[in-house]
CSV table of C-alpha atoms (C1' of nucleotides) in Angstrom, one decimal:
chain,number,residue,atom,x,y,z
A,285,MET,CA,2.4,-21.7,0.7
A,286,ILE,CA,5.5,-20.0,-0.5
A,287,THR,CA,3.8,-18.0,-3.2
A,288,THR,CA,1.6,-15.9,-0.9
A,289,ARG,CA,2.8,-13.1,1.3
A,290,PRO,CA,2.0,-12.9,5.0
A,291,ARG,CA,-1.3,-11.4,5.9
A,292,GLY,CA,-1.3,-7.6,6.1
A,293,THR,CA,1.9,-7.2,4.1
A,294,ALA,CA,2.3,-5.9,0.6
A,295,ASP,CA,4.8,-6.0,-2.3
A,296,ILE,CA,5.6,-2.6,-3.6
A,297,LEU,CA,6.0,-3.3,-7.4
A,298,PRO,CA,8.1,-1.0,-9.6
A,299,GLU,CA,5.4,1.3,-10.7
A,300,GLU,CA,4.2,1.8,-7.1
A,301,ALA,CA,7.8,2.1,-5.8
A,302,GLY,CA,8.3,5.1,-7.9
A,303,ARG,CA,5.4,6.9,-6.1
A,304,TRP,CA,6.9,5.8,-2.7
A,305,ARG,CA,10.2,7.3,-3.7
A,306,PHE,CA,8.5,10.6,-4.6
A,307,VAL,CA,6.9,10.8,-1.2
A,308,GLU,CA,10.1,9.8,0.6
A,309,ASP,CA,12.3,12.1,-1.4
A,310,THR,CA,9.9,15.0,-0.7
A,311,PHE,CA,10.1,14.2,3.0
A,312,ARG,CA,13.9,14.1,3.0
A,313,ARG,CA,14.1,17.4,1.3
A,314,ILE,CA,11.8,19.1,3.7
A,315,CYS,CA,13.6,17.6,6.7
A,316,ARG,CA,16.8,19.1,5.3
A,317,GLU,CA,15.1,22.5,5.1
A,318,TYR,CA,13.8,22.3,8.6
A,319,ASN,CA,17.2,21.0,9.8
A,320,TYR,CA,16.2,17.5,11.0
A,321,ARG,CA,18.9,14.8,10.5
A,322,GLU,CA,18.3,11.2,9.7
A,323,ILE,CA,18.5,8.5,12.3
A,324,ARG,CA,18.2,4.8,11.6
A,325,THR,CA,17.4,2.5,14.5
A,326,PRO,CA,16.9,-1.3,14.5
A,327,VAL,CA,13.7,-2.9,13.3
A,328,PHE,CA,13.4,-4.8,16.6
A,329,GLU,CA,14.1,-3.8,20.2
A,330,HIS,CA,13.9,-5.2,23.7
A,331,THR,CA,10.2,-5.7,24.4
A,332,GLU,CA,10.6,-3.7,27.6
A,333,LEU,CA,11.4,-0.5,25.7
A,334,PHE,CA,7.9,-0.5,24.2
A,335,GLU,CA,6.2,-1.6,27.4
A,336,ARG,CA,7.8,1.3,29.2
A,337,GLY,CA,7.9,3.8,26.3
A,338,VAL,CA,4.6,3.3,24.6
A,339,GLY,CA,2.7,2.2,27.8
A,340,ASP,CA,1.8,-1.3,28.8
A,341,THR,CA,-1.9,-0.5,29.0
A,342,THR,CA,-2.1,0.6,25.4
A,343,ASP,CA,-3.7,-1.6,22.7
A,344,ILE,CA,-0.4,-1.5,20.8
A,345,VAL,CA,1.5,-3.1,23.6
A,346,GLU,CA,-1.3,-5.3,25.0
A,347,LYS,CA,-2.3,-7.0,21.8
A,348,GLU,CA,-0.6,-5.7,18.7
A,349,MET,CA,3.1,-6.4,19.1
A,350,TYR,CA,5.1,-9.0,17.2
A,351,THR,CA,6.9,-10.3,20.2
A,352,PHE,CA,9.1,-13.4,20.3
A,353,ARG,CA,12.0,-14.9,22.2
A,354,ASP,CA,15.3,-15.1,20.4
A,355,ARG,CA,17.8,-17.9,20.7
A,356,GLY,CA,19.3,-16.3,23.7
A,357,ASP,CA,15.9,-16.3,25.4
A,358,ARG,CA,15.6,-12.5,25.3
A,359,SER,CA,12.1,-11.1,24.6
A,360,VAL,CA,12.3,-8.8,21.6
A,361,SER,CA,9.6,-7.1,19.6
A,362,LEU,CA,9.3,-5.7,16.1
A,363,ARG,CA,9.0,-2.0,16.5
A,364,PRO,CA,5.3,-0.9,16.5
A,365,GLU,CA,6.2,2.8,16.3
A,366,GLY,CA,9.3,5.0,16.0
A,367,THR,CA,9.4,7.3,18.9
A,368,ALA,CA,10.6,5.0,21.7
A,369,PRO,CA,13.5,3.6,19.7
A,370,VAL,CA,14.7,7.2,18.9
A,371,VAL,CA,14.5,8.2,22.5
A,372,ARG,CA,16.4,5.0,23.4
A,373,ALA,CA,19.1,5.9,20.9
A,374,TYR,CA,19.2,9.5,22.2
A,375,LEU,CA,20.0,8.2,25.6
A,376,GLU,CA,22.2,5.3,24.7
A,377,SER,CA,24.5,7.5,22.5
A,378,ASN,CA,24.4,10.4,25.0
A,379,LEU,CA,22.9,12.8,22.5
A,380,HIS,CA,21.3,14.6,25.5
A,381,SER,CA,24.7,15.7,26.7
A,382,GLY,CA,25.4,17.6,23.4
A,383,PRO,CA,23.7,20.8,22.1
A,384,GLN,CA,20.0,20.8,22.4
A,385,PRO,CA,17.5,20.4,20.8
A,386,VAL,CA,18.4,17.3,18.9
A,387,LYS,CA,16.3,17.2,15.8
A,388,LEU,CA,15.9,13.8,14.1
A,389,TYR,CA,13.9,12.2,11.4
A,390,TYR,CA,13.4,8.6,10.4
A,391,THR,CA,11.6,6.5,7.7
A,392,GLY,CA,10.9,2.8,7.9
A,393,ALA,CA,8.7,-0.2,8.4
A,394,MET,CA,6.6,-0.6,11.6
A,395,PHE,CA,4.7,-3.7,12.7
A,396,ARG,CA,1.4,-4.1,14.4
A,397,TYR,CA,-0.7,-7.3,14.7
A,398,ASP,CA,-4.0,-5.6,13.7
A,399,LYS,CA,-6.7,-7.0,11.5
A,400,PRO,CA,-5.9,-5.6,8.1
A,401,GLN,CA,-8.4,-3.3,6.2
A,402,ALA,CA,-8.2,-0.3,3.9
A,403,GLY,CA,-5.3,1.8,5.1
A,404,ARG,CA,-4.3,-0.6,7.8
A,405,TYR,CA,-1.5,-3.1,7.5
A,406,ARG,CA,0.6,-5.3,9.7
A,407,GLN,CA,3.7,-4.0,8.2
A,408,PHE,CA,3.3,-0.4,7.4
A,409,HIS,CA,5.7,2.5,6.8
A,410,GLN,CA,6.1,5.7,8.6
A,411,LEU,CA,7.9,9.0,8.1
A,412,GLY,CA,8.6,10.6,11.5
A,413,VAL,CA,10.5,13.4,13.2
A,414,GLU,CA,11.4,13.9,16.8
A,415,ALA,CA,12.9,17.0,18.5
A,416,LEU,CA,14.4,16.3,21.9
A,417,GLY,CA,15.6,18.6,24.6
A,418,SER,CA,13.4,21.7,24.2
A,419,SER,CA,10.0,22.5,25.5
A,420,HIS,CA,9.7,25.7,23.5
A,421,PRO,CA,6.2,26.1,22.0
A,422,ALA,CA,7.7,27.4,18.8
A,423,LEU,CA,9.0,23.9,18.2
A,424,ASP,CA,5.5,22.4,18.5
A,425,ALA,CA,4.4,25.0,16.0
A,426,GLU,CA,7.3,24.4,13.7
A,427,MET,CA,6.5,20.7,13.6
A,428,ILE,CA,2.8,21.2,12.8
A,429,ALA,CA,3.6,23.7,10.1
A,430,MET,CA,6.2,21.3,8.7
A,431,ILE,CA,3.6,18.5,8.3
A,432,MET,CA,1.2,20.8,6.5
A,433,ASP,CA,4.0,22.1,4.4
A,434,PHE,CA,4.9,18.6,3.4
A,435,TYR,CA,1.3,17.6,2.5
A,436,GLY,CA,1.1,20.8,0.5
A,437,ARG,CA,4.1,19.9,-1.6
A,438,LEU,CA,2.6,16.5,-2.3
A,439,GLY,CA,-0.4,18.2,-3.7
A,440,LEU,CA,-2.7,16.9,-1.0
A,441,LYS,CA,-5.9,18.8,-0.4
A,442,GLY,CA,-9.0,18.4,1.6
A,443,LEU,CA,-7.2,17.8,4.9
A,444,GLU,CA,-8.2,18.8,8.4
A,445,LEU,CA,-5.7,19.7,11.0
A,446,HIS,CA,-6.9,19.2,14.6
A,447,ILE,CA,-4.9,20.4,17.6
A,448,ASN,CA,-5.4,20.1,21.3
A,449,SER,CA,-3.5,20.3,24.5
A,450,VAL,CA,-3.8,17.4,26.9
A,451,GLY,CA,-1.9,19.2,29.5
A,452,CYS,CA,0.6,17.9,32.1
A,453,PRO,CA,0.0,15.0,34.5
A,454,ARG,CA,-1.5,17.4,37.0
A,455,CYS,CA,-4.1,18.7,34.5
A,456,ARG,CA,-4.9,15.2,33.5
A,457,LEU,CA,-5.6,14.2,37.1
A,458,ALA,CA,-8.0,17.2,37.4
A,459,LEU,CA,-9.7,16.4,34.2
A,460,LYS,CA,-10.1,12.8,35.2
A,461,ASP,CA,-12.0,13.9,38.3
A,462,GLU,CA,-14.2,16.4,36.4
A,463,LEU,CA,-14.9,13.8,33.7
A,464,GLN,CA,-15.9,11.1,36.1
A,465,ASN,CA,-18.2,13.5,38.0
A,466,TYR,CA,-19.8,14.5,34.7
A,467,LEU,CA,-20.1,11.0,33.3
A,468,ARG,CA,-21.2,9.0,36.3
A,469,PRO,CA,-24.8,10.1,36.1
A,470,HIS,CA,-24.8,9.1,32.4
A,471,ALA,CA,-23.1,5.8,33.0
A,472,GLY,CA,-26.2,3.8,32.0
A,473,GLU,CA,-26.3,5.4,28.5
A,474,LEU,CA,-22.7,4.7,27.6
A,475,CYS,CA,-21.5,1.9,25.4
A,476,ILE,CA,-19.9,-1.1,27.1
A,477,ASN,CA,-16.4,0.0,26.3
A,478,CYS,CA,-17.0,3.4,27.7
A,479,LYS,CA,-18.5,2.0,30.9
A,480,ASN,CA,-15.1,0.3,31.5
A,481,ARG,CA,-13.2,3.4,30.5
A,482,LEU,CA,-15.2,5.5,32.9
A,483,GLU,CA,-13.1,4.3,35.9
A,484,ARG,CA,-9.8,3.4,34.2
A,485,ASN,CA,-9.3,6.0,31.5
A,486,PRO,CA,-12.2,8.4,31.2
A,487,LEU,CA,-10.3,10.5,28.7
A,488,ARG,CA,-11.0,8.0,26.0
A,489,VAL,CA,-14.7,8.5,26.3
A,490,LEU,CA,-14.1,11.8,24.7
A,491,ASP,CA,-13.3,10.5,21.3
A,492,CYS,CA,-15.6,7.4,21.3
A,493,LYS,CA,-17.6,7.3,18.0
A,494,GLU,CA,-20.7,5.5,19.4
A,495,LYS,CA,-23.7,7.8,18.9
A,496,ASN,CA,-24.8,7.9,22.5
A,497,CYS,CA,-21.4,8.4,23.9
A,498,ASP,CA,-20.7,11.1,21.4
A,499,ARG,CA,-23.9,12.9,22.3
A,500,ILE,CA,-23.0,12.8,26.0
A,501,ALA,CA,-19.3,13.7,25.4
A,502,VAL,CA,-20.2,16.9,23.4
A,503,ASN,CA,-21.1,18.6,26.7
A,504,ALA,CA,-18.4,17.0,28.8
A,505,PRO,CA,-15.5,18.9,30.2
A,506,THR,CA,-12.6,18.7,27.9
A,507,THR,CA,-8.8,18.7,28.4
A,508,LEU,CA,-8.9,22.4,27.7
A,509,ASP,CA,-11.2,23.1,30.6
A,510,CYS,CA,-8.7,21.7,33.0
A,511,LEU,CA,-5.4,23.1,31.9
A,512,CYS,CA,-3.2,24.6,34.6
A,513,PRO,CA,-2.0,28.2,33.9
A,514,ASP,CA,1.4,27.0,32.6
A,515,CYS,CA,-0.1,24.5,30.2
A,516,GLY,CA,-2.7,27.1,29.1
A,517,ASP,CA,0.1,29.5,28.3
A,518,HIS,CA,2.1,26.9,26.4
A,519,PHE,CA,-1.0,26.1,24.2
A,520,ASP,CA,-1.8,29.7,23.6
A,521,ALA,CA,1.8,30.3,22.5
A,522,VAL,CA,1.6,27.3,20.1
A,523,LYS,CA,-1.5,28.7,18.5
A,524,GLU,CA,0.0,32.2,18.2
A,525,TYR,CA,3.0,30.8,16.3
A,526,LEU,CA,0.7,28.9,14.0
A,527,ASP,CA,-1.4,32.0,13.4
A,528,ARG,CA,1.7,33.9,12.5
A,529,LEU,CA,2.5,31.3,9.9
A,530,GLY,CA,-1.1,31.3,8.6
A,531,VAL,CA,-1.5,27.6,9.4
A,532,VAL,CA,-5.3,26.8,9.5
A,533,TYR,CA,-6.3,24.5,12.3
A,534,GLN,CA,-9.3,23.5,14.4
A,535,VAL,CA,-9.0,23.3,18.1
A,536,ASP,CA,-10.5,20.1,19.2
A,537,GLY,CA,-10.7,19.6,23.0
A,538,ARG,CA,-11.7,16.0,22.5
A,539,LEU,CA,-8.7,15.0,20.5
A,540,VAL,CA,-7.0,12.4,22.8
A,541,ARG,CA,-4.2,10.4,21.3
A,542,GLY,CA,-3.8,6.8,22.0
A,543,LEU,CA,-0.3,6.6,23.3
A,544,ASP,CA,0.3,7.2,27.0
A,545,TYR,CA,3.3,9.4,26.7
A,546,TYR,CA,1.7,12.5,25.2
A,547,THR,CA,1.6,15.8,27.2
A,548,HIS,CA,0.7,19.3,26.2
A,549,THR,CA,0.2,19.6,22.5
A,550,ALA,CA,-1.5,16.8,20.5
A,551,PHE,CA,-2.4,17.0,16.8
A,552,GLU,CA,-3.7,14.9,14.1
A,553,VAL,CA,-4.3,15.3,10.3
A,554,MET,CA,-7.3,13.7,8.8
A,555,SER,CA,-8.2,13.0,5.2
A,556,THR,CA,-11.9,12.8,4.4
A,557,ASP,CA,-11.5,10.4,1.5
A,558,ILE,CA,-9.5,7.4,2.4
A,559,GLY,CA,-12.1,5.4,4.3
A,560,SER,CA,-12.6,4.9,8.0
A,561,GLN,CA,-8.8,4.9,8.8
A,562,SER,CA,-8.8,8.6,8.2
A,563,SER,CA,-5.8,9.7,10.1
A,564,ILE,CA,-2.8,10.3,7.8
A,565,GLY,CA,-0.5,11.7,10.5
A,566,GLY,CA,-0.3,12.8,14.0
A,567,GLY,CA,1.9,13.6,16.9
A,568,GLY,CA,2.4,15.7,19.9
A,569,ARG,CA,4.6,16.6,22.8
A,570,TYR,CA,5.9,13.9,25.2
A,571,ASN,CA,7.7,15.6,28.0
A,572,GLY,CA,7.7,12.6,30.3
A,573,LEU,CA,8.9,10.0,27.9
A,574,VAL,CA,12.7,10.4,28.1
A,575,GLU,CA,12.6,10.1,31.9
A,576,ALA,CA,10.2,7.1,31.7
A,577,CYS,CA,12.8,5.4,29.5
A,578,GLY,CA,15.4,5.9,32.2
A,579,GLY,CA,17.0,9.1,31.1
A,580,PRO,CA,17.2,12.6,32.7
A,581,PRO,CA,14.1,14.7,32.6
A,582,ALA,CA,14.0,16.0,29.0
A,583,PRO,CA,11.1,17.2,26.9
A,584,GLY,CA,10.3,16.1,23.3
A,585,VAL,CA,7.9,16.6,20.5
A,586,GLY,CA,7.4,14.5,17.4
A,587,PHE,CA,5.0,13.3,14.7
A,588,ALA,CA,4.6,10.2,12.5
A,589,LEU,CA,2.9,9.9,9.1
A,590,GLY,CA,1.7,6.8,7.4
A,591,ILE,CA,3.1,6.5,3.9
A,592,GLU,CA,0.4,4.0,2.7
A,593,ARG,CA,-2.4,6.4,3.8
A,594,ILE,CA,-0.7,9.4,2.3
A,595,LEU,CA,-0.6,7.5,-1.0
A,596,LEU,CA,-4.2,6.6,-0.6
A,597,ALA,CA,-5.2,10.1,-0.1
A,598,MET,CA,-3.1,11.3,-3.0
A,599,LYS,CA,-4.7,8.8,-5.3
A,600,GLY,CA,-8.1,9.7,-4.1
A,601,ARG,CA,-7.5,13.3,-5.1
A,602,GLY,CA,-5.8,12.4,-8.4
A,603,ALA,CA,-2.6,14.0,-7.1
A,604,TYR,CA,0.4,14.4,-9.4
A,605,PHE,CA,3.2,11.8,-9.4
A,606,PRO,CA,6.3,12.3,-11.4
A,607,ALA,CA,6.8,9.9,-14.4
A,608,GLY,CA,8.6,6.7,-13.6
A,609,ASP,CA,12.2,5.8,-14.7
A,610,ARG,CA,12.6,4.9,-18.3
A,611,PRO,CA,15.7,4.2,-20.4
A,612,ASP,CA,17.2,6.9,-22.6
A,613,VAL,CA,18.1,4.5,-25.4
A,614,PHE,CA,17.1,1.1,-26.6
A,615,VAL,CA,19.5,-0.7,-28.9
A,616,VAL,CA,18.0,-2.8,-31.6
A,617,SER,CA,19.8,-5.2,-34.0
A,618,ALA,CA,18.3,-5.5,-37.5
A,619,ASP,CA,19.8,-8.9,-38.1
A,620,ALA,CA,21.3,-11.6,-35.9
A,621,GLU,CA,24.8,-10.9,-37.2
A,622,CYS,CA,24.7,-7.5,-35.6
A,623,GLU,CA,23.7,-8.7,-32.2
A,624,LYS,CA,27.3,-8.7,-30.8
A,625,ASP,CA,28.0,-5.2,-32.1
A,626,ALA,CA,24.8,-4.1,-30.5
A,627,PHE,CA,25.9,-5.6,-27.2
A,628,ASP,CA,29.2,-3.6,-27.5
A,629,LEU,CA,27.3,-0.4,-28.3
A,630,LEU,CA,24.9,-0.9,-25.4
A,631,PHE,CA,27.8,-0.9,-22.9
A,632,ALA,CA,29.5,2.0,-24.6
A,633,LEU,CA,26.2,4.0,-24.1
A,634,ARG,CA,26.0,3.0,-20.5
A,635,LYS,CA,29.6,4.0,-19.9
A,636,CYS,CA,28.6,7.5,-20.9
A,637,GLY,CA,25.9,7.6,-18.3
A,638,LEU,CA,22.9,6.9,-20.5
A,639,GLY,CA,20.2,4.6,-19.4
A,640,ALA,CA,20.2,1.9,-22.0
A,641,ASP,CA,18.9,-1.6,-22.7
A,642,MET,CA,18.4,-4.1,-25.5
A,643,ASP,CA,16.4,-7.2,-26.4
A,644,TYR,CA,17.2,-10.5,-24.7
A,645,MET,CA,14.4,-12.6,-26.1
A,646,GLY,CA,15.8,-13.2,-29.6
A,647,ARG,CA,12.9,-11.1,-31.1
A,648,SER,CA,12.5,-10.0,-34.7
A,649,LEU,CA,13.3,-6.4,-35.6
A,650,LYS,CA,9.7,-5.5,-35.5
A,651,ALA,CA,9.1,-7.1,-32.2
A,652,GLN,CA,12.2,-5.4,-30.8
A,653,MET,CA,10.8,-2.1,-31.9
A,654,LYS,CA,7.5,-2.9,-30.3
A,655,PHE,CA,9.2,-3.9,-27.0
A,656,ALA,CA,11.4,-0.8,-27.1
A,657,GLY,CA,8.2,1.3,-27.5
A,658,LYS,CA,6.8,-0.2,-24.3
A,659,THR,CA,9.9,0.6,-22.3
A,660,GLY,CA,9.1,4.2,-22.9
A,661,CYS,CA,12.6,5.0,-24.1
A,662,ARG,CA,13.4,8.3,-25.8
A,663,PHE,CA,15.5,6.9,-28.6
A,664,VAL,CA,16.0,3.6,-30.4
A,665,VAL,CA,19.4,2.9,-32.0
A,666,ILE,CA,19.1,0.5,-34.9
A,667,LEU,CA,22.2,-1.4,-35.9
A,668,GLY,CA,22.1,-3.3,-39.2
A,669,GLY,CA,24.5,-4.6,-41.9
A,670,ASP,CA,24.0,-1.5,-44.0
A,671,GLU,CA,24.8,0.9,-41.1
A,672,LEU,CA,27.8,-1.2,-39.9
A,673,LYS,CA,29.4,-1.1,-43.3
A,674,ARG,CA,29.2,2.7,-43.1
A,675,GLY,CA,30.4,2.7,-39.5
A,676,SER,CA,27.1,4.3,-38.4
A,677,ALA,CA,23.8,3.6,-36.7
A,678,SER,CA,20.2,4.8,-37.2
A,679,VAL,CA,18.8,6.8,-34.4
A,680,LYS,CA,15.0,7.0,-34.1
A,681,ASP,CA,13.3,9.5,-31.9
A,682,MET,CA,10.4,7.7,-30.4
A,683,THR,CA,8.5,10.8,-29.6
A,684,ASN,CA,7.9,11.8,-33.2
A,685,GLY,CA,9.2,8.9,-35.3
A,686,SER,CA,11.9,10.9,-37.0
A,687,GLN,CA,15.1,9.0,-37.8
A,688,ILE,CA,18.6,10.0,-38.6
A,689,GLU,CA,21.9,8.2,-39.3
A,690,LEU,CA,24.9,9.0,-37.1
A,691,PRO,CA,28.5,7.7,-37.0
A,692,LEU,CA,29.1,5.1,-34.3
A,693,LYS,CA,32.1,7.0,-33.1
A,694,GLY,CA,30.9,9.5,-30.5
A,695,LEU,CA,27.3,8.2,-30.8
A,696,ALA,CA,26.6,8.4,-27.1
A,697,GLU,CA,27.7,12.0,-26.9
A,698,GLU,CA,25.5,12.9,-29.8
A,699,ILE,CA,22.5,11.3,-28.2
A,700,LYS,CA,23.2,13.1,-25.0
A,701,LYS,CA,23.2,16.3,-26.9
A,702,LEU,CA,19.8,15.4,-28.5
A,703,ILE,CA,18.3,14.7,-25.1
A,704,GLY,CA,19.8,17.9,-23.6
A,705,GLY,CA,18.5,19.9,-26.5
A,706,ASN,CA,14.9,19.2,-25.4
B,39,G,C1',-10.5,-9.6,18.8
B,40,U,C1',-16.1,-8.9,16.7
B,41,G,C1',-19.4,-8.5,12.4
B,42,G,C1',-20.5,-8.4,6.9
B,43,A,C1',-19.2,-9.2,1.6
B,44,U,C1',-16.2,-11.6,-1.9
B,45,G,C1',-12.6,-15.5,-3.9
B,46,U,C1',-13.3,-18.4,-12.0
B,47,A,C1',-6.9,-17.1,-17.1
B,48,G,C1',-1.3,-12.1,-15.3
B,49,C,C1',-5.5,-8.2,-14.7
B,50,U,C1',-11.1,-6.9,-15.0
B,51,C,C1',-15.1,-10.0,-15.1
B,52,A,C1',-19.3,-13.6,-17.6
B,53,G,C1',-20.7,-18.5,-16.4
B,54,G,C1',-30.4,-18.5,-14.8
B,55,U,C1',-33.2,-23.2,-11.1
B,56,G,C1',-26.0,-28.4,-10.4
B,57,G,C1',-25.5,-31.9,-16.4
B,58,U,C1',-20.7,-33.1,-21.9
B,59,U,C1',-14.0,-30.5,-24.1
B,60,A,C1',-15.1,-23.4,-18.5
B,61,G,C1',-15.9,-18.1,-21.8
B,62,A,C1',-15.1,-12.6,-23.0
B,63,G,C1',-12.2,-8.2,-22.8
B,64,U,C1',-7.4,-6.8,-21.7
B,65,A,C1',-2.3,-8.2,-21.2
B,66,C,C1',1.4,-11.7,-23.3
B,67,C,C1',3.5,-14.2,-27.9
B,68,A,C1',3.5,-14.8,-33.3
B,69,G,C1',1.9,-13.3,-38.2
B,70,A,C1',-0.5,-9.5,-42.0
B,71,U,C1',5.4,-10.1,-49.2
B,72,U,C1',11.2,-9.3,-48.4
B,73,G,C1',15.2,-4.1,-42.1
B,74,U,C1',11.3,-0.4,-38.0
B,75,G,C1',7.1,0.8,-32.3
B,76,G,C1',2.3,3.3,-31.1
B,77,C,C1',-3.7,2.2,-34.8
B,78,U,C1',-6.2,-2.1,-37.2
B,79,C,C1',-6.9,-7.3,-38.5
B,80,U,C1',-5.8,-12.7,-37.9
B,81,G,C1',-3.9,-16.6,-35.0
B,82,G,C1',-1.6,-18.8,-30.6
B,83,G,C1',-0.1,-20.1,-25.5
B,84,G,C1',-2.1,-19.8,-20.9
B,85,G,C1',-7.3,-21.7,-15.8
B,86,C,C1',-5.1,-27.2,-9.3
B,87,C,C1',-12.7,-22.7,-11.0
B,88,G,C1',-8.6,-20.0,-3.3
B,89,U,C1',-7.8,-24.8,-0.4
B,90,G,C1',-9.8,-29.2,2.2
B,91,G,C1',-14.0,-32.0,3.2
B,92,G,C1',-19.3,-33.3,2.3
B,93,U,C1',-24.2,-34.0,-0.5
B,94,U,C1',-25.2,-36.1,-5.5
B,95,C,C1',-25.3,-40.7,-10.8
B,96,A,C1',-23.1,-35.7,-11.7
B,97,A,C1',-20.5,-29.4,-8.4
B,98,G,C1',-17.4,-23.6,-11.0
B,99,U,C1',-22.7,-24.0,-9.5
B,100,C,C1',-25.5,-26.7,-3.1
B,101,C,C1',-23.5,-27.4,2.4
B,102,C,C1',-19.4,-27.2,6.1
B,103,A,C1',-14.6,-25.9,7.4
B,104,U,C1',-10.2,-23.3,6.3
B,105,C,C1',-7.1,-19.5,4.1
B,106,A,C1',-6.9,-14.8,1.7
B,107,U,C1',-8.8,-10.1,0.1
B,108,C,C1',-12.2,-6.1,0.8
B,109,C,C1',-15.6,-3.2,4.2
B,110,A,C1',-17.1,-1.8,9.1
B,111,C,C1',-16.3,-2.0,14.5
B,112,C,C1',-12.1,-1.5,17.6
B,113,C,C1',-7.5,0.9,17.4
B,114,C,C1',-4.2,3.8,15.0
B,115,A,C1',-0.2,5.5,10.7
RNA sequence: GUGGAUGUAGCUCAGGUGGUUAGAGUACCAGAUUGUGGCUCUGGGGGCCGUGGGUUCAAGUCCCAUCAUCCACCCCA
């Protein structure tokens, strides 16, 4: 059926698109202030990039990628996330041999073959930033502060910021041992998933939401219990920088993010009122990723935010959105003979930079007025035989209904003055 | 991938136990004395009742399948 969109996709209609633009514009502004520069990468990549970069044991790669073979028999995939492509570009264009860190931001569509539900789509849109080449804890803090700053400017409230450190690979190994020792006696009480996780990836038992698992996990050793001295220092420094900025956070030793490449700092922002898909943004440090992608050892930090979920949270809280675009002027012809003059006038107005439109449905004067009212225009210019004889036009202010007659010559400039005057 | 709910005009929804030409509100269009919006009144256009099967003399109404949406699990943005 050609009149239905693919499952899990959405059309962003004009009214909604205005809200998207508001979110995106706010993001771009903040990126400029924090000195992150835009990067645009392809919407599809070699499948191998995601297998290596995201991790081939993650759900994303195992069962959620849009993968296909192109006509040259190459396996390519629609990007399921933005970090791996940015890292690839960083390497491919030798950005790592320039001044570090390289601070980049991106916006765009991502694709995941999930079952759609509230706040979860197959094509969704992310805003993200990555800072490559520095392992300084102030950078982790800057990024977390930046997200909260961004949400604040959108008028989002009722958010929870959770932070954690998942340590380096050595810490993880230690934790894995500790966890398995703690969990094995409880194995019989865990859910089926967690029984499997116990041997393969016991970290994930920590944020299982099953009641029994949750109860057991509360007392389990966390990532924080197993941090090596270096990782502990790094995390303390991140917290200190956040404290200096007055950023409010909760340390959550059970926060384990799904992607394999995270090391050290991990963070996530939750909204309490958008349904079960409550995460509206998250990120962390990934010091092993660049190397895993075939580059030199280079650290990185980044985050990604979901636009759809941000919008959901904003609507849930009745957040402010700026008014949509509307024309400055609508040109109305009082009788059919004036239509061509109205057309000329319309283009004269536009040439002066005014947003202008007219009726294209052959409507009566009354209907044209009605239609003009619905466009939300500020002024209506009425052109009729009487006015034309005098070389003038009637200008009606739609906000108060007042009407004056002005000469056609220089009309656009006059209207500009009237708009500027308010 | 698993489970639950729903699917009637553009939109929001009515349509007891199956029975003639499927309704409302809203939106859209046109009128309400001769060149003017927002309020009010009147009229009008618009529906493969998601789709495909089945039961029945008869199905929007019952059964099955399928597709889609929503909700939860899972996962994550």
